[in-house]
mmCIF file of C-alpha atoms in Angstrom:
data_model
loop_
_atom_site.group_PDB
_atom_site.id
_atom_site.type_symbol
_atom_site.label_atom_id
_atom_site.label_comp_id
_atom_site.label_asym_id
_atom_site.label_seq_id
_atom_site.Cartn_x
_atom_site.Cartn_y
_atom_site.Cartn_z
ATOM 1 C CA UNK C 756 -9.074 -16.116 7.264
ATOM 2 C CA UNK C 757 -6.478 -15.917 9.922
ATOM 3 C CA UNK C 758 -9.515 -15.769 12.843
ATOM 4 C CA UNK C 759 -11.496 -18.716 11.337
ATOM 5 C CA UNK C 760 -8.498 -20.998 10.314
ATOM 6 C CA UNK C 761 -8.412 -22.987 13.860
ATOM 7 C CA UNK C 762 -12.251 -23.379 13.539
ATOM 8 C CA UNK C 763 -11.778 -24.848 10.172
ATOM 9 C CA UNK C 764 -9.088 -27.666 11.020
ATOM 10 C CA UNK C 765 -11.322 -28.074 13.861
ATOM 11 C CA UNK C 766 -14.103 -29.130 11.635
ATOM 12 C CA UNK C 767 -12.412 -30.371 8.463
ATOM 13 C CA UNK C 768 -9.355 -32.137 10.774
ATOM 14 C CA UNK C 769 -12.075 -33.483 13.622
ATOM 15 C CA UNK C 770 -12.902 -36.463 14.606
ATOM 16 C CA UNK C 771 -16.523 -36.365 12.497
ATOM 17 C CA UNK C 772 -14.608 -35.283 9.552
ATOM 18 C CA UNK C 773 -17.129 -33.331 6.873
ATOM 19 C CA UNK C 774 -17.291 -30.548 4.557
ATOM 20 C CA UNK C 775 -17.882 -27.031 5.049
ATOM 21 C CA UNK C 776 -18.484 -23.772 2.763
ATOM 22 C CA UNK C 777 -15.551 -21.220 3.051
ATOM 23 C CA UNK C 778 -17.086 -17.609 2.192
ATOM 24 C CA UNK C 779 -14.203 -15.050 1.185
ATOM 25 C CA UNK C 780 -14.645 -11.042 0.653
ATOM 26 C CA UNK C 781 -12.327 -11.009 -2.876
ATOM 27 C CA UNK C 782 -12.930 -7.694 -4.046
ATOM 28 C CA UNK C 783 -14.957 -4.641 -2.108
ATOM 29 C CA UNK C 784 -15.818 -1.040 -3.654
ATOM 30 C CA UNK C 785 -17.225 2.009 -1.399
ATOM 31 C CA UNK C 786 -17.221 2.197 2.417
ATOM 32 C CA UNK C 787 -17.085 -1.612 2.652
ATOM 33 C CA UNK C 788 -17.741 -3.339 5.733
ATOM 34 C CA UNK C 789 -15.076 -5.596 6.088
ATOM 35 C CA UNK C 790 -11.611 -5.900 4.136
ATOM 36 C CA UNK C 791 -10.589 -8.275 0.970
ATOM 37 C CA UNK C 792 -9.853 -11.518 2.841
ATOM 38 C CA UNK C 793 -12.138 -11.410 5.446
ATOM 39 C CA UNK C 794 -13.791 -14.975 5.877
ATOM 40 C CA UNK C 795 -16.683 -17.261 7.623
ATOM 41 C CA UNK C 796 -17.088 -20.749 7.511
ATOM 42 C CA UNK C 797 -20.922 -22.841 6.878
ATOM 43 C CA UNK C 798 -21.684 -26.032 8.405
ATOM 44 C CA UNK C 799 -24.035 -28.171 6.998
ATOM 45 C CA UNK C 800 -25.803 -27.584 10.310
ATOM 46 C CA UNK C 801 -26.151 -23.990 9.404
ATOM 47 C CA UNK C 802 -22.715 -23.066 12.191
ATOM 48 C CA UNK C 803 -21.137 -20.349 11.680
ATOM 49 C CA UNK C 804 -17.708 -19.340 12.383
ATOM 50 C CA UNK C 805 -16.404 -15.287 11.710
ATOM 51 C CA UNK C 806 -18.097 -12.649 9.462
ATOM 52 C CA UNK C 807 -17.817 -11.391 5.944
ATOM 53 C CA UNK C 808 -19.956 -8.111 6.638
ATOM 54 C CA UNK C 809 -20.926 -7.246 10.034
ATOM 55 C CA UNK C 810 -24.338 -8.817 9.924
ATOM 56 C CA UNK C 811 -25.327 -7.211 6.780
ATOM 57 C CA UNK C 812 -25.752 -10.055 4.303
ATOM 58 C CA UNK C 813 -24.772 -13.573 6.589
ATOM 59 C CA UNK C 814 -28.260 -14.774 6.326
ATOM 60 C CA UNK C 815 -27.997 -14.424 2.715
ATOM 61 C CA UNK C 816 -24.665 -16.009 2.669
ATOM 62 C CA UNK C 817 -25.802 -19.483 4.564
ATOM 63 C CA UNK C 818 -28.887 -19.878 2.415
ATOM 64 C CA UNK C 819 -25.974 -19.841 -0.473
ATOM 65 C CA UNK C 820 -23.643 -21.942 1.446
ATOM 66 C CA UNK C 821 -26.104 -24.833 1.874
ATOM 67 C CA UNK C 822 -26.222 -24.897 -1.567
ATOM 68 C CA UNK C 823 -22.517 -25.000 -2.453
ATOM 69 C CA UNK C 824 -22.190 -27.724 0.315
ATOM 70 C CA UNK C 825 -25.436 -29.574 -1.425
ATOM 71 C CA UNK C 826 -23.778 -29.683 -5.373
ATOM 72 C CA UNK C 827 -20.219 -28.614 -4.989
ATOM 73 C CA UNK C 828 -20.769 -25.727 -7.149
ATOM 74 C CA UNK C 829 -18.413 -22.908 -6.429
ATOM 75 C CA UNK C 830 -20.074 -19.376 -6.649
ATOM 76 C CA UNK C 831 -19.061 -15.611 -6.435
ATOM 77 C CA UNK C 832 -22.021 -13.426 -4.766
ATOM 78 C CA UNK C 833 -21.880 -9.800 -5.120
ATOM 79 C CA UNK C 834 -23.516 -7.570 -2.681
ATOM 80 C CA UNK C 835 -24.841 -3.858 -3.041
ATOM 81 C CA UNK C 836 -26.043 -0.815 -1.629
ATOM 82 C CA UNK C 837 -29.434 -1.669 0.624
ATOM 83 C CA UNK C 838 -32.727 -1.000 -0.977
ATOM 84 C CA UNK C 839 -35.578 -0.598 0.780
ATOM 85 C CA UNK C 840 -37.509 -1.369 -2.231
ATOM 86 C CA UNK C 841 -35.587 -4.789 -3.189
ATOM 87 C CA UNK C 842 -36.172 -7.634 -0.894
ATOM 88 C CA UNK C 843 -32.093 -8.753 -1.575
ATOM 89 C CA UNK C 844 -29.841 -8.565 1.138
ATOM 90 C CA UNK C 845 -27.945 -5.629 1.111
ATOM 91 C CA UNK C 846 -25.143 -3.389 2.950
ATOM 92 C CA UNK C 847 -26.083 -0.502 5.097
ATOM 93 C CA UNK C 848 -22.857 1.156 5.022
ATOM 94 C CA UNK C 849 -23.008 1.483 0.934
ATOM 95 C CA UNK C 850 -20.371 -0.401 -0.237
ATOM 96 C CA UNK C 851 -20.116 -3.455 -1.961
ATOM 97 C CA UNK C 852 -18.604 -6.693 -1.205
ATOM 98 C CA UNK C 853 -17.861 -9.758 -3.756
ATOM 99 C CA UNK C 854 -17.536 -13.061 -1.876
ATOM 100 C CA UNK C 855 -16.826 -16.664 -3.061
ATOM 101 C CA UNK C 856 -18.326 -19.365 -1.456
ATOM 102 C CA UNK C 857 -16.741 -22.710 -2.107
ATOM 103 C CA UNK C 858 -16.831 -26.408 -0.539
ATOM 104 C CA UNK C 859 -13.711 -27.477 0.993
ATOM 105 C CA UNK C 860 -13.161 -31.350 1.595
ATOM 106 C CA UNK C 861 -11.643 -32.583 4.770
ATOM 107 C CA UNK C 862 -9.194 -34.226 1.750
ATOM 108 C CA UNK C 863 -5.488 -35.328 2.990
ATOM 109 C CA UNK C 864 -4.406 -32.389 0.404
ATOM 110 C CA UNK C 865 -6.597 -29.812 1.833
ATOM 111 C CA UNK C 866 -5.956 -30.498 5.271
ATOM 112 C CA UNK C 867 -2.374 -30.188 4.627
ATOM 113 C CA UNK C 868 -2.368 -26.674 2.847
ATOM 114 C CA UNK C 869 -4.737 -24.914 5.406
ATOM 115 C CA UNK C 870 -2.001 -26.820 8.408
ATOM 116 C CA UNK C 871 1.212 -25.730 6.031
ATOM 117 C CA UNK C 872 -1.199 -21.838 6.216
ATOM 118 C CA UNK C 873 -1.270 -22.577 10.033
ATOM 119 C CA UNK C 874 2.454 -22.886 10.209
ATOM 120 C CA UNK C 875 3.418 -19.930 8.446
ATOM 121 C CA UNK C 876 1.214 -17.787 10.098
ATOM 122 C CA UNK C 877 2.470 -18.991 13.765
ATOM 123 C CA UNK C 878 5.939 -18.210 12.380
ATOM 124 C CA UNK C 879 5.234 -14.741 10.602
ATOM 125 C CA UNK C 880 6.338 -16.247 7.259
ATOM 126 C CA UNK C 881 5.251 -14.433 4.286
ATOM 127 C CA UNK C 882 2.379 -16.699 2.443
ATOM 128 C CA UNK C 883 -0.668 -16.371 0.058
ATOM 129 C CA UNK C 884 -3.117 -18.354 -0.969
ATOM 130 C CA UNK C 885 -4.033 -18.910 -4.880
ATOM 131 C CA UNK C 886 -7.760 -19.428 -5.510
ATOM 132 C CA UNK C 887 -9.525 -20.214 -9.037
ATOM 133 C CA UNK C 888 -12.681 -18.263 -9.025
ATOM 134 C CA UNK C 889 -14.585 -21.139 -10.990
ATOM 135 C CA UNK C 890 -16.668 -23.589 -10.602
ATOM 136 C CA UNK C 891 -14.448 -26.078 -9.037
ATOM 137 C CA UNK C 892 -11.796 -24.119 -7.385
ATOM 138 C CA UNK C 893 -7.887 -25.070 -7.515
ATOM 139 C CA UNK C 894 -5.716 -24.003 -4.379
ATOM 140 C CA UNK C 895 -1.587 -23.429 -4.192
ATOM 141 C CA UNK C 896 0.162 -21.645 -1.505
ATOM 142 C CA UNK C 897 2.648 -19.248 -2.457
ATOM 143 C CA UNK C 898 5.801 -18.441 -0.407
ATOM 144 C CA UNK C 899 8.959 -16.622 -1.316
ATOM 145 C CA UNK C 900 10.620 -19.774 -2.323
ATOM 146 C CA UNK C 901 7.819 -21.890 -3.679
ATOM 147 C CA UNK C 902 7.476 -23.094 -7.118
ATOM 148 C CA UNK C 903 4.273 -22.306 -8.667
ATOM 149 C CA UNK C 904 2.878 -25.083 -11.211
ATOM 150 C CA UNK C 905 0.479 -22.603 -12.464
ATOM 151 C CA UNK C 906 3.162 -21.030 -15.054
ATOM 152 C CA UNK C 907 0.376 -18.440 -16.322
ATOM 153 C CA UNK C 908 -0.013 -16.920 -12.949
ATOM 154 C CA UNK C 909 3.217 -17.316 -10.812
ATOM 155 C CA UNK C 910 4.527 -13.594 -11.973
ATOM 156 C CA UNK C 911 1.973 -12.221 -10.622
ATOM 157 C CA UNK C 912 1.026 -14.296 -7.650
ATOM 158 C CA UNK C 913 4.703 -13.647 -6.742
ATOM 159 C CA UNK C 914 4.404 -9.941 -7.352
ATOM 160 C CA UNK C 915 0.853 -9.675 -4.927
ATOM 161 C CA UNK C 916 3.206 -12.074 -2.083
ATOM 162 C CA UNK C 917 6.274 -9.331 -2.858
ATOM 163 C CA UNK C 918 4.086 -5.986 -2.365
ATOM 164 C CA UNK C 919 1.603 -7.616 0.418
ATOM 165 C CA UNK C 920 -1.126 -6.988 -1.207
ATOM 166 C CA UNK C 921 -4.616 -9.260 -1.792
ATOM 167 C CA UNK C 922 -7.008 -9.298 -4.725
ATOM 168 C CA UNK C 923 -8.162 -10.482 -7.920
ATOM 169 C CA UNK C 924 -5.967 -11.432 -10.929
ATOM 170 C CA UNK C 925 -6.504 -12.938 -14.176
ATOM 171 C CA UNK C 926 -8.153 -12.637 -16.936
ATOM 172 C CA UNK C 927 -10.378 -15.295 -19.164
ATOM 173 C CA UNK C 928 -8.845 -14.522 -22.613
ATOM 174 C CA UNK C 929 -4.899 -14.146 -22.367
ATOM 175 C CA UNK C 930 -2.757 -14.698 -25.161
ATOM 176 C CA UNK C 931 -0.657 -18.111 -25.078
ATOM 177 C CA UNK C 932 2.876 -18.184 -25.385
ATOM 178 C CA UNK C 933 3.814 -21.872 -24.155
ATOM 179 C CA UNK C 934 2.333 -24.424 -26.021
ATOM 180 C CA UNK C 935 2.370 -25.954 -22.492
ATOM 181 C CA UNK C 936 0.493 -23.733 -20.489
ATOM 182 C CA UNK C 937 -3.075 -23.461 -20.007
ATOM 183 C CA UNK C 938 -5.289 -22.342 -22.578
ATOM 184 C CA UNK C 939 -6.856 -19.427 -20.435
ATOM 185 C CA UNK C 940 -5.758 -17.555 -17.301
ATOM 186 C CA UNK C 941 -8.678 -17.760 -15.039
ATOM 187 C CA UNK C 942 -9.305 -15.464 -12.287
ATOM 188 C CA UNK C 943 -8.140 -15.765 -9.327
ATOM 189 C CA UNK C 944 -7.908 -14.652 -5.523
ATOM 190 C CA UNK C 945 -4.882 -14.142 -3.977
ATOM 191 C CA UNK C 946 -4.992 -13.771 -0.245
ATOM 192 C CA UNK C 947 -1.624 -12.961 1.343
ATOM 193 C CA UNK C 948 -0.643 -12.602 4.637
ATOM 194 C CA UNK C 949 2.649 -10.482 4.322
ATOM 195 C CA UNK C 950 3.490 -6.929 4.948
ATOM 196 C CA UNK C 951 2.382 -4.571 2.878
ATOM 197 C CA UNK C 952 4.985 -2.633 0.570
ATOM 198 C CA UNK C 953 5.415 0.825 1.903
ATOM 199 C CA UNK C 954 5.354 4.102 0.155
ATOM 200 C CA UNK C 955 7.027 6.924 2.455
ATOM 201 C CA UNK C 956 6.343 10.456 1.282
ATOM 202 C CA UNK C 957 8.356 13.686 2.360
ATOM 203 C CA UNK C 958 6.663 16.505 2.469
ATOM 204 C CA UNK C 959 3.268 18.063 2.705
ATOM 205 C CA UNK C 960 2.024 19.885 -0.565
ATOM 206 C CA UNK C 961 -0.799 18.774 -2.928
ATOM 207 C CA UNK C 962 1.387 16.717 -4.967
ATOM 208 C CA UNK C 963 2.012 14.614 -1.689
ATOM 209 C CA UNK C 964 -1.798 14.273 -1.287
ATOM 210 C CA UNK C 965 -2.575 13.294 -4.449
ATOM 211 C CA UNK C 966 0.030 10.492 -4.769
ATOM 212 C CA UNK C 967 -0.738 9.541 -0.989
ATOM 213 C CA UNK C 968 -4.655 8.679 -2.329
ATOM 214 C CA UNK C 969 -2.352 6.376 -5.495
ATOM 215 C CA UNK C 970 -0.583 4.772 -3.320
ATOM 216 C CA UNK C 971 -3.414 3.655 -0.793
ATOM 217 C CA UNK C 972 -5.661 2.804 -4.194
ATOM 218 C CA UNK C 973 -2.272 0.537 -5.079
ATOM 219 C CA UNK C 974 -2.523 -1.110 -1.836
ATOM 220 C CA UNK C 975 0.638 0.313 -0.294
ATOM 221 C CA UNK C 976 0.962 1.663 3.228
ATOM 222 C CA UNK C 977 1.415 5.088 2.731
ATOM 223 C CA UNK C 978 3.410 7.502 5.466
ATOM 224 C CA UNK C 979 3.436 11.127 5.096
ATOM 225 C CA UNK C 980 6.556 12.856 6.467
ATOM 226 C CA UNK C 981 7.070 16.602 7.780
ATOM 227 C CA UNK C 982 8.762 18.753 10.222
ATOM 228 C CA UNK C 983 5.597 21.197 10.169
ATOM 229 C CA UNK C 984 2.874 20.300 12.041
ATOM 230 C CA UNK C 985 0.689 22.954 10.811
ATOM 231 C CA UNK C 986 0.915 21.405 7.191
ATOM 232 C CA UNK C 987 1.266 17.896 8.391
ATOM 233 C CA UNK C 988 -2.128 16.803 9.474
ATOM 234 C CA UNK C 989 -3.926 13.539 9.024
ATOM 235 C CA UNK C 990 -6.942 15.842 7.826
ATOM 236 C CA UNK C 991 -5.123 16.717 4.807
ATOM 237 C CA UNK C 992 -4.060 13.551 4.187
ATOM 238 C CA UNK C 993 -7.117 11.188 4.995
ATOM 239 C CA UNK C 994 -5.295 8.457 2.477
ATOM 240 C CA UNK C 995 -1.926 8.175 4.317
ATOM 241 C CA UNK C 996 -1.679 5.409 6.881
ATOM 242 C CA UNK C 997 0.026 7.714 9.296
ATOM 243 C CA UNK C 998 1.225 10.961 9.481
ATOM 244 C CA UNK C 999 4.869 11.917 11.039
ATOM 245 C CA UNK C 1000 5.498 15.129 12.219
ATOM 246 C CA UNK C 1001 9.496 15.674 12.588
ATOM 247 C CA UNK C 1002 12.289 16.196 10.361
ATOM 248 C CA UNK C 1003 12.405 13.371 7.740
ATOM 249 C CA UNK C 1004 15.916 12.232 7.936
ATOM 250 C CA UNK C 1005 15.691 11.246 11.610
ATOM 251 C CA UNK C 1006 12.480 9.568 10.699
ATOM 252 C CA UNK C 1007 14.366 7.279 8.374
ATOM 253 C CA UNK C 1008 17.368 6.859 10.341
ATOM 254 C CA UNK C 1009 14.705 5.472 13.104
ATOM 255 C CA UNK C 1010 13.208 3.330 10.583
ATOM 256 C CA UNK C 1011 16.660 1.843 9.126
ATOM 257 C CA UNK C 1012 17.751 1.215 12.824
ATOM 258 C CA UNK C 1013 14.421 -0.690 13.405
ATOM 259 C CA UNK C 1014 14.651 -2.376 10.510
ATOM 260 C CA UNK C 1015 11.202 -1.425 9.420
ATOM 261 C CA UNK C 1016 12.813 -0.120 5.814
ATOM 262 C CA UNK C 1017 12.975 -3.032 3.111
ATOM 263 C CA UNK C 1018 13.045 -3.787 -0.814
ATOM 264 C CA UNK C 1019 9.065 -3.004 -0.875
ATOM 265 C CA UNK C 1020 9.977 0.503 0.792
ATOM 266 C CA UNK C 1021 9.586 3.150 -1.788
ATOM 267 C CA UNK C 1022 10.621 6.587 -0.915
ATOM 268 C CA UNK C 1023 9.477 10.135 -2.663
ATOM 269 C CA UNK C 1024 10.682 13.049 -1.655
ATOM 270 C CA UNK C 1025 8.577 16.173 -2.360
ATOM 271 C CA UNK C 1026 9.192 18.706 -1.111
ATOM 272 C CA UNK C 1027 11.775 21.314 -3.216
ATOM 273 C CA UNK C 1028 13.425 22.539 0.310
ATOM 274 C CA UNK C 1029 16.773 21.626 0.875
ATOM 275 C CA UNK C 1030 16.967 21.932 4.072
ATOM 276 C CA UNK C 1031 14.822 18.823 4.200
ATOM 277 C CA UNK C 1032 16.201 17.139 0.957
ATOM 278 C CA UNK C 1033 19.637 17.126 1.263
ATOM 279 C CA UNK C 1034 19.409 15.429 4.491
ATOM 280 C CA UNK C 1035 16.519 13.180 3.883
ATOM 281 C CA UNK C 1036 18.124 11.315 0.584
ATOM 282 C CA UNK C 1037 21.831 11.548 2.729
ATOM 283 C CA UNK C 1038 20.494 9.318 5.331
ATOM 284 C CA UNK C 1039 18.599 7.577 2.881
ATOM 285 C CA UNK C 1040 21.051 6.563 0.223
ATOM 286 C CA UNK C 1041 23.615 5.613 2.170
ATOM 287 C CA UNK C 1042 21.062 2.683 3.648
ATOM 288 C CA UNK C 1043 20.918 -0.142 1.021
ATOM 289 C CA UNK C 1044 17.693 -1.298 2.235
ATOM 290 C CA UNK C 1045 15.758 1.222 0.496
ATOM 291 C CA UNK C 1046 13.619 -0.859 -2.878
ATOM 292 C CA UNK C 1047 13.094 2.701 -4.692
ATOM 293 C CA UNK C 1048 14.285 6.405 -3.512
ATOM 294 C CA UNK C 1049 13.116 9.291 -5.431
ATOM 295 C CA UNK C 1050 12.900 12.874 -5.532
ATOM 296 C CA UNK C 1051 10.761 15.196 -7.724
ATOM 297 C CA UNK C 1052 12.508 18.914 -8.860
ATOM 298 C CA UNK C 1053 13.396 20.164 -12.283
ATOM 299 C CA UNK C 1054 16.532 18.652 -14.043
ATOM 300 C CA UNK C 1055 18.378 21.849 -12.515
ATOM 301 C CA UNK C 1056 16.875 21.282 -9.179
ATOM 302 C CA UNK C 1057 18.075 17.724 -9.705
ATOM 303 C CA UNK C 1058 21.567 19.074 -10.691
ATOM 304 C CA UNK C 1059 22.153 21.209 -7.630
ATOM 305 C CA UNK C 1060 20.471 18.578 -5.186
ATOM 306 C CA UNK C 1061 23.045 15.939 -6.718
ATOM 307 C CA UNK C 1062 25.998 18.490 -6.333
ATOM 308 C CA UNK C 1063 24.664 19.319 -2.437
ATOM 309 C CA UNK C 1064 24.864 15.344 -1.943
ATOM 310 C CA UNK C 1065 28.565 14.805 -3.178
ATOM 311 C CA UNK C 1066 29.655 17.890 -0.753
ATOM 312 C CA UNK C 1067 28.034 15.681 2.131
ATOM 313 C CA UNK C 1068 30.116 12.846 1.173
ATOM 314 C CA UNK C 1069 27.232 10.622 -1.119
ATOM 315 C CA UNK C 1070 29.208 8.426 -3.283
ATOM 316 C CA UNK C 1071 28.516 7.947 -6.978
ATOM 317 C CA UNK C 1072 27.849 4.407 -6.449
ATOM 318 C CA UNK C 1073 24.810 5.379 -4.066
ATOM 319 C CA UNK C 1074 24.028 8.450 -5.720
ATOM 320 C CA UNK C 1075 23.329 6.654 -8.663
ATOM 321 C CA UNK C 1076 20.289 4.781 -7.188
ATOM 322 C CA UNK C 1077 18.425 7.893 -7.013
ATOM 323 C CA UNK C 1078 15.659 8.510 -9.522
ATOM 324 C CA UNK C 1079 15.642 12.343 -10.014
ATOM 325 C CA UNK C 1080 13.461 14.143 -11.614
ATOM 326 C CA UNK C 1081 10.976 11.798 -10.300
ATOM 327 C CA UNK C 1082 8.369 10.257 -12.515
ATOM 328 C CA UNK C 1083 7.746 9.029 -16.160
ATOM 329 C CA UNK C 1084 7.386 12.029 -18.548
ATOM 330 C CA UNK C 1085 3.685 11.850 -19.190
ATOM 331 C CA UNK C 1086 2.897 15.600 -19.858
ATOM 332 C CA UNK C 1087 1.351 16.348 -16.808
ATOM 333 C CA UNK C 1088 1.686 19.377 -14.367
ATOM 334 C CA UNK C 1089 -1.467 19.083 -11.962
ATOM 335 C CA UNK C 1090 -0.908 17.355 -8.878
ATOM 336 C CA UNK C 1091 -2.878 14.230 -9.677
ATOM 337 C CA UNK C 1092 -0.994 14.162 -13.000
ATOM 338 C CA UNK C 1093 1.769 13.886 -11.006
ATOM 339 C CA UNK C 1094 1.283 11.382 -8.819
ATOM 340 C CA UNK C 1095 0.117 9.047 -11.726
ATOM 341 C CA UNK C 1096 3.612 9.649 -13.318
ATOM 342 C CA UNK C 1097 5.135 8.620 -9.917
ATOM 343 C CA UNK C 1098 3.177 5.918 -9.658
ATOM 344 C CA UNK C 1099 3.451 4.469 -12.949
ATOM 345 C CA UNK C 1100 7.533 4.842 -12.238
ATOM 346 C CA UNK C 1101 7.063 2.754 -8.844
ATOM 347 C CA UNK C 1102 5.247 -0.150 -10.588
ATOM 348 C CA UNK C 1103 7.610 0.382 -13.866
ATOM 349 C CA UNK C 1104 10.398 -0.567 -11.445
ATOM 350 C CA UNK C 1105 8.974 -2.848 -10.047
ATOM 351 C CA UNK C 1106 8.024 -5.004 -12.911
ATOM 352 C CA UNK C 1107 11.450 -4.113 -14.636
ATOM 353 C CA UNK C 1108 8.699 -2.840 -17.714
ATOM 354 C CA UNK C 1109 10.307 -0.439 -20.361
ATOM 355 C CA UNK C 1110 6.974 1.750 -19.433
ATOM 356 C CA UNK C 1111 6.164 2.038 -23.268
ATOM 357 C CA UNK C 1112 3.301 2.710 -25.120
ATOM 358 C CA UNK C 1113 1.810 -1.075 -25.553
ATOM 359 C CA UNK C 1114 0.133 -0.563 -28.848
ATOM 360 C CA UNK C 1115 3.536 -0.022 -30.096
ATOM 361 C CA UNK C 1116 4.823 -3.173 -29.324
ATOM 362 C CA UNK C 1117 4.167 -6.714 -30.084
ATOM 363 C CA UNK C 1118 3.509 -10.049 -28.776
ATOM 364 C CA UNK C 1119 1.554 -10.628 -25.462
ATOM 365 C CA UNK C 1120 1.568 -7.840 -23.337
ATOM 366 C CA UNK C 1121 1.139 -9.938 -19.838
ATOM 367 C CA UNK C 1122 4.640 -11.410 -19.008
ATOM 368 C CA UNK C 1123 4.703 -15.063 -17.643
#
């Protein structure tokens, strides 16, 4: 979307003034070929402008542009695995791809969300954009200070624009709880074009792995740290991002000083040595940048960790931001268990949710 916007005010904003299709990868699955957001633009003349797949399916895609341009009739198309033996357009690489294809007028209101996009883009200021999938699609741009008038969706539009992340949201048969709000909550695409929330892991064990793989699947940018670099390899952790050899607490301090550490940054340290603990959540706590710090250890681990902190000079005050033993108390010992306990305590937090069982409660469980 970012490549293809100045071709699109070009067309819609020109002096010949017409329509065009917008294609837009919403959801992919598999070794995909391109990422969610990833956009081309249809002429009526059949021009095309950027690339949803490679190659794979753009013939396809024009054929069902022409279309949308012809009735106005938004539509998602979902794309598979090639097979020889099915004349559909498919993808080599054997993912799959779901793209909507919608007409956008060169309307005064149109013009001026995709120029208000423009703008925050040139300036680096955090923005998504709010698309009905239906058959006549509504637009709103989001920003950090924006009012939403779609009072079903803003939480979460706000919470996608928060964490950086782009996808789907929505479903068609959500409970109502304001007799003036809409009767459904229809799906929706939300492409932002923010930084992504980052998940920093210390420490490389199997229980670092496993949440690394949760954390890419929640669409954070996962960094592994460790001062070994026998153990810290991006082999054996093919779902981190990166992959820091060197001792943890200089990492950070590196990262605070750059300013690269923020209220998104959520930090898990893993790795029950306390040579690398006590100094990691030192340098950490005393930043107040930091959006959730976290260690994992038994409550007596926990206990002596805490005590090693208050000798180094921690203060209650910070100390108390630490969330130790890490994790919601599922049952779980394996690894992967783990990490989903971890996990489920980052988004917890982040939603300010009690994290309780929801068939014991009452009332609507999506929050507005």
């Amino acid at each position: 979307m970012r490549d293809i916007l100045p071709d699109l005010l070009g067309v819609l904003g020109g002096a010949d003034a017409r329509p065009v299709a917008l294609c837009r990868v919403v959801a992919t699955a598999g070794s995909a070929p391109r990422e969610v957001g990833a956009a081309m633009v249809v002429t009526a003349e059949s021009e095309v402008f950027g690339s949803v797949s490679g190659g794979c399916v753009e013939g396809a895609l024009v054929h069902t542009a022409q279309q949308v341009l012809s009735d106005g009739i938004a539509v998602v198309e979902q794309f598979g695995i090639e097979d020889p033996r099915d004349p559909a357009p498919g993808l080599t690489c054997g993912g799959q791809i779901d793209v909507v294809v919608e007409r956008i007028e060169p309307t005064p209101k149109r013009l001026g969300q995709l120029r208000r996009l423009a703008d925050a883009l040139a300036a680096d200021e955090p923005i998504a954009v709010a698309t009905t999938l239906t058959a006549d699609p509504e637009w709103y741009l989001a920003t950090e200070t924006s009012q939403p008038p779609w009072r079903r969706l803003d939480r979460d539009v706000a919470d996608m624009l928060a964490t950086g992340r782009s996808g789907v949201i929505g479903v068609d048969d959500c409970e109502v709880t304001d007799p003036a709000a809409p009767t459904d909550r229809p799906r929706t695409f939300v492409q932002t074009f923010a930084p992504a929330a980052r998940l920093i892991v210390v420490g490389a064990n199997d229980f670092v792995r496993a949440l690394s793989a949760l954390g890419s699947t929640l669409g954070m940018r996962v960094t592994v740290v460790d001062a070994r670099p026998v153990f810290a390899t991006p082999e054996r952790f093919p779902d981190a991002d990166e992959v820091i050899v060197g001792w943890p607490d200089r990492y950070l301090a590196e990262q605070i000083r750059d300013r690269q550490i923020g209220s998104t940054t959520a930090l898990c340290v893993m790795t029950h040595d306390t040579k690398f603990d006590v100094a990691t959540l030192r340098t950490a706590l005393r930043s107040p940048t930091f959006g959730f710090i976290g260690a994992l250890g038994s409550r007596r681990t926990a206990a002596d960790r805490n005590r090693r902190l208050r000798e180094e000079g921690v203060e209650e005050e910070q100390l108390a931001r630490l969330r130790s033993p890490l994790g919601l108390d599922l049952g779980g010992h394996t690894p992967a268990e783990v990490a989903v306990a971890v996990a489920a305590q980052l988004i917890a937090e982040r939603h300010g949710a009690p994290a309780a069982p929801l068939f014991e409660g009452a009332g609507p469980i999506h929050r507005n």
